[in-house]
PDB file of C-alpha atoms in Angstrom:
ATOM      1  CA  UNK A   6       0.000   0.000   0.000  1.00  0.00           C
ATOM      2  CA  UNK A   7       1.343   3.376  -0.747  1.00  0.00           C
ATOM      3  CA  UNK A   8       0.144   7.125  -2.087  1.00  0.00           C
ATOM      4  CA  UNK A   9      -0.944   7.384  -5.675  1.00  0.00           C
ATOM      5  CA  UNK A  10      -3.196  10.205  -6.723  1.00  0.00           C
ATOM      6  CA  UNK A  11      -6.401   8.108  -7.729  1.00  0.00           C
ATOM      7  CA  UNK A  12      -6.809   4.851  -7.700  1.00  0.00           C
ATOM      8  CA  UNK A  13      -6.127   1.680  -5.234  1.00  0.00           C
ATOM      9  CA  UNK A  14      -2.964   2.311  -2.899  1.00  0.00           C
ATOM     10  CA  UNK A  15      -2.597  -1.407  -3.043  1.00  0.00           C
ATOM     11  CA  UNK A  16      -0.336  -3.100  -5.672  1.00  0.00           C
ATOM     12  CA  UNK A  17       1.489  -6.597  -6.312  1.00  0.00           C
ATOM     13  CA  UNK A  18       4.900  -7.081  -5.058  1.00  0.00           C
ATOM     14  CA  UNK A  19       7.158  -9.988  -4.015  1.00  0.00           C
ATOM     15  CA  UNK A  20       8.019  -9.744  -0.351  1.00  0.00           C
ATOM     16  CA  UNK A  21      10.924  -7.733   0.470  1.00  0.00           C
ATOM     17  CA  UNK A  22      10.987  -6.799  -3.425  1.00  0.00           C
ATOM     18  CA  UNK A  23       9.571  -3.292  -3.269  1.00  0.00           C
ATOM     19  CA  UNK A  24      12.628  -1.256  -4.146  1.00  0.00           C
ATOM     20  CA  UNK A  25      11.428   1.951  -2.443  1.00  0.00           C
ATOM     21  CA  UNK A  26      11.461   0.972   0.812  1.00  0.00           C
ATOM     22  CA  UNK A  27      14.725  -0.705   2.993  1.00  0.00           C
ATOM     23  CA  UNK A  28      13.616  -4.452   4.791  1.00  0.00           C
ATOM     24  CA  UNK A  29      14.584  -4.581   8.466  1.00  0.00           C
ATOM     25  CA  UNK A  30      13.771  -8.227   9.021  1.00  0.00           C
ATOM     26  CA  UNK A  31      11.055 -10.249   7.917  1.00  0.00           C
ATOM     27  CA  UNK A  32       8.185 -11.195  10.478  1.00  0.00           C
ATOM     28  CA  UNK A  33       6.477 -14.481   9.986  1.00  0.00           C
ATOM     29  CA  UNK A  34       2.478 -13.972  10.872  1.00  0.00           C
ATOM     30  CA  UNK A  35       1.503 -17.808  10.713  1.00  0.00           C
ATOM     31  CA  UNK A  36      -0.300 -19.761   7.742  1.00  0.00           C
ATOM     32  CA  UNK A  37      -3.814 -18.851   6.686  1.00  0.00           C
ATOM     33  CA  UNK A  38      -6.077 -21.202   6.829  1.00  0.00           C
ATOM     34  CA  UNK A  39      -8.382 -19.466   4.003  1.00  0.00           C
ATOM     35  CA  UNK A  40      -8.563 -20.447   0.131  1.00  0.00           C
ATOM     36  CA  UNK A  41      -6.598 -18.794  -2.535  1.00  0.00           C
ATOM     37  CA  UNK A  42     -10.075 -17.496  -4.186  1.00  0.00           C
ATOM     38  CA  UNK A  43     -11.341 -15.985  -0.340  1.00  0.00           C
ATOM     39  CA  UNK A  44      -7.911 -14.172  -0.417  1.00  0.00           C
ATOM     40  CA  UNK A  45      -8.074 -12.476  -3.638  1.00  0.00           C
ATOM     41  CA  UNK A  46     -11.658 -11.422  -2.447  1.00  0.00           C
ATOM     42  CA  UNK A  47     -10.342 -10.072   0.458  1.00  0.00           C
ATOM     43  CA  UNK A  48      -7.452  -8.268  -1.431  1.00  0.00           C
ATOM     44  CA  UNK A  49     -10.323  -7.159  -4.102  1.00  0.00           C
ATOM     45  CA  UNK A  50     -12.012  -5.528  -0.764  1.00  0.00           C
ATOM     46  CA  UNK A  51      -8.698  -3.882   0.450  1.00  0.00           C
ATOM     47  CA  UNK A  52      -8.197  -2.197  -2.897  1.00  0.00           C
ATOM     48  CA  UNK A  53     -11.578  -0.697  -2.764  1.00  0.00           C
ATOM     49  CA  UNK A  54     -11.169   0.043   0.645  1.00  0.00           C
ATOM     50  CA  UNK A  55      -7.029   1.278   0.505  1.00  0.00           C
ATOM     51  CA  UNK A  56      -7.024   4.538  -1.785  1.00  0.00           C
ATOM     52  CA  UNK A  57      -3.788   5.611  -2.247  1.00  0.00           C
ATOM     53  CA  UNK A  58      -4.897   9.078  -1.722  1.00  0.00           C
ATOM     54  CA  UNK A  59      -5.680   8.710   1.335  1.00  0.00           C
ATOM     55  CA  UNK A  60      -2.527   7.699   2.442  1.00  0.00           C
ATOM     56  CA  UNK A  61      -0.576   9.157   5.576  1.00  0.00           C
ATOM     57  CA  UNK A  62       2.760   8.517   6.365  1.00  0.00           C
ATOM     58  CA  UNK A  63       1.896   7.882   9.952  1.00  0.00           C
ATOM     59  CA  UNK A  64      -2.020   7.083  10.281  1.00  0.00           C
ATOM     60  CA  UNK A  65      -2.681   5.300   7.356  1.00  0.00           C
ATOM     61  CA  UNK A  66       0.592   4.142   6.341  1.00  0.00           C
ATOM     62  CA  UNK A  67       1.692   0.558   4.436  1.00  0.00           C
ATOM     63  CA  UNK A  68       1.935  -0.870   7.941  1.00  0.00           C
ATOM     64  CA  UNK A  69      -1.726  -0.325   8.968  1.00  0.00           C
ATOM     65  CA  UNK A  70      -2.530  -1.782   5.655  1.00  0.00           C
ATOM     66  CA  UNK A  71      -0.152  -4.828   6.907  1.00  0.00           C
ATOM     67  CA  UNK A  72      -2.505  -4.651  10.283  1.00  0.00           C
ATOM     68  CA  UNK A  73      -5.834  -4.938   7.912  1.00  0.00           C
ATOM     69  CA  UNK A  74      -4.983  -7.900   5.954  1.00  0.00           C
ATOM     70  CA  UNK A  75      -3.541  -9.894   8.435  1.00  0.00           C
ATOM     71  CA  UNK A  76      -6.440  -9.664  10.660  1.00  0.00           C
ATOM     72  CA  UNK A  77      -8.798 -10.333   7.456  1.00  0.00           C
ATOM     73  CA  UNK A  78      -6.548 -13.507   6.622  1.00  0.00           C
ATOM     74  CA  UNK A  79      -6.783 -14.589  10.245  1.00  0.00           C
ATOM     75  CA  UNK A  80      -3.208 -14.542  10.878  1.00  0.00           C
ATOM     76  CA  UNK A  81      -1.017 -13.197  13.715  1.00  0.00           C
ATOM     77  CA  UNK A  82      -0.659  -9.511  14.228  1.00  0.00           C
ATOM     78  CA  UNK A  83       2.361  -7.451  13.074  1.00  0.00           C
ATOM     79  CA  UNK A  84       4.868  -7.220  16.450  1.00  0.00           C
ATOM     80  CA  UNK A  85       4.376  -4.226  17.925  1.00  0.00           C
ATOM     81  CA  UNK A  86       7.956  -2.441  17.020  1.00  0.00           C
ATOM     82  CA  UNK A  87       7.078  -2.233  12.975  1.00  0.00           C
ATOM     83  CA  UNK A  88       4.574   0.764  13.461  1.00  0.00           C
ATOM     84  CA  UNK A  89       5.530   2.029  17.175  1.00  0.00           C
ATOM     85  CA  UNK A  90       7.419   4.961  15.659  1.00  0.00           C
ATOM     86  CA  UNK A  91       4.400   6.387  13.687  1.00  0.00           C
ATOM     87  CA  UNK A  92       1.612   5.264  16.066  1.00  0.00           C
ATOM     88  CA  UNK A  93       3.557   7.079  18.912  1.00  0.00           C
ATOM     89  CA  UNK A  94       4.232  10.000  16.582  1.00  0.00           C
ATOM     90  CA  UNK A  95       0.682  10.436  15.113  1.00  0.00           C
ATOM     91  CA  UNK A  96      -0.632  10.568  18.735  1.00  0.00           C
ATOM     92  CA  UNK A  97       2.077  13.044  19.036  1.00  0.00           C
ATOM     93  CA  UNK A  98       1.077  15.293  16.275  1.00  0.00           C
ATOM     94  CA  UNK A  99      -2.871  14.989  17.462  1.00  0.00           C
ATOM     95  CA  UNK A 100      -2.190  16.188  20.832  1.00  0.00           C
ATOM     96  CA  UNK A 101       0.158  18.677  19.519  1.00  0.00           C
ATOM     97  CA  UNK A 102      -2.955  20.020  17.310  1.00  0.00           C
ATOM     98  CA  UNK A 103      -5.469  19.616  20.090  1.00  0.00           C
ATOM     99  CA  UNK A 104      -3.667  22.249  22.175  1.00  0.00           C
ATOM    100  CA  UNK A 105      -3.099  24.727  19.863  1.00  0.00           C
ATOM    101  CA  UNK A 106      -6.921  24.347  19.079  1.00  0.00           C
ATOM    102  CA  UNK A 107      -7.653  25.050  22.375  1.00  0.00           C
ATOM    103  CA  UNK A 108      -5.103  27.467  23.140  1.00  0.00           C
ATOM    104  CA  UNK A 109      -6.656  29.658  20.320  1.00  0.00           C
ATOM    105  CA  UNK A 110     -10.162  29.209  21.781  1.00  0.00           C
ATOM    106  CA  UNK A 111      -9.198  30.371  25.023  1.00  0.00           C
ATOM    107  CA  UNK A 112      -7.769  33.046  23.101  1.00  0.00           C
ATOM    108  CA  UNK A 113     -10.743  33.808  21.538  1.00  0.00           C
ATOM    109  CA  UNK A 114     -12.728  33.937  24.381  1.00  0.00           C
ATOM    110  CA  UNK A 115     -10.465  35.930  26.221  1.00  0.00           C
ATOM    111  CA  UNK A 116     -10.553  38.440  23.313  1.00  0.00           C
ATOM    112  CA  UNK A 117     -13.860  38.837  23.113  1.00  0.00           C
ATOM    113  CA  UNK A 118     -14.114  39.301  27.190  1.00  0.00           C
ATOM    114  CA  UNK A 119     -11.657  42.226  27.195  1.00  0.00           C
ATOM    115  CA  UNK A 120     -14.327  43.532  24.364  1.00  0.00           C
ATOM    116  CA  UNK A 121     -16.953  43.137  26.309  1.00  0.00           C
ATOM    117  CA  UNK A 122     -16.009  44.585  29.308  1.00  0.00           C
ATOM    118  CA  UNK A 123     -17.124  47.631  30.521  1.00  0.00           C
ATOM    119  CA  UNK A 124     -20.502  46.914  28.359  1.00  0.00           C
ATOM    120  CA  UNK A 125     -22.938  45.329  30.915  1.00  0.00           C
ATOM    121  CA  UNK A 126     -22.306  41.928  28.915  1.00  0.00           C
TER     122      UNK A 126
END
């Protein structure tokens, strides 16, 4: 899975063959027990599902997708290390956000206080 303009983020590749990206080490998940045919449905559904616009480098990232099919092919999950750096950052950059959402409220509101005062309001 990765960004494209339009169009299905999801594409073919052997593992550890996508040249655009650098392989720490390879994490086995377990064996599906599903048929060949119920995993290219499920991949059919991802591709829907997995635009490429709507990628994001750290909440909707290749690893998520990773996350997604794994659970849909009943497999283990991904160890927790392979996406700890962007789940800790996204959290990071939301709460970041949050405050200086609120901080400009409160700004706001003390604003229009000061214009207020001295009118009875």
């Amino acid at each position: 899975f990765g960004y494209c303009d339009r169009g299905s983020g999801v594409y073919c590749c052997r593992p550890r063959g996508n040249t655009g990206y650098t392989y720490r080490e390879s994490a086995p998940l377990g064996v599906s027990a599903l048929s060949p045919a119920r995993v290219r449905n499920i991949l059919t559904a991802l591709q829907i599902a997995w635009q490429g616009h709507e990628y994001d480098l750290l909440a909707r990232n290749c690893n998520h997708f990773c996350e997604a099919f794994a659970a849909q092919l009943g497999v283990g999950s991904l160890p927790a290390w392979v996406n700890r750096f962007a789940t800790n950052a996204d959290a990071t950059v939301n709460a970041v956000n949050y405050a200086s959402e609120q901080t400009q409220k409160f700004a706001e509101d003390v604003g229009n206080g000061l214009t207020n005062f001295g009118k009875g309001v």
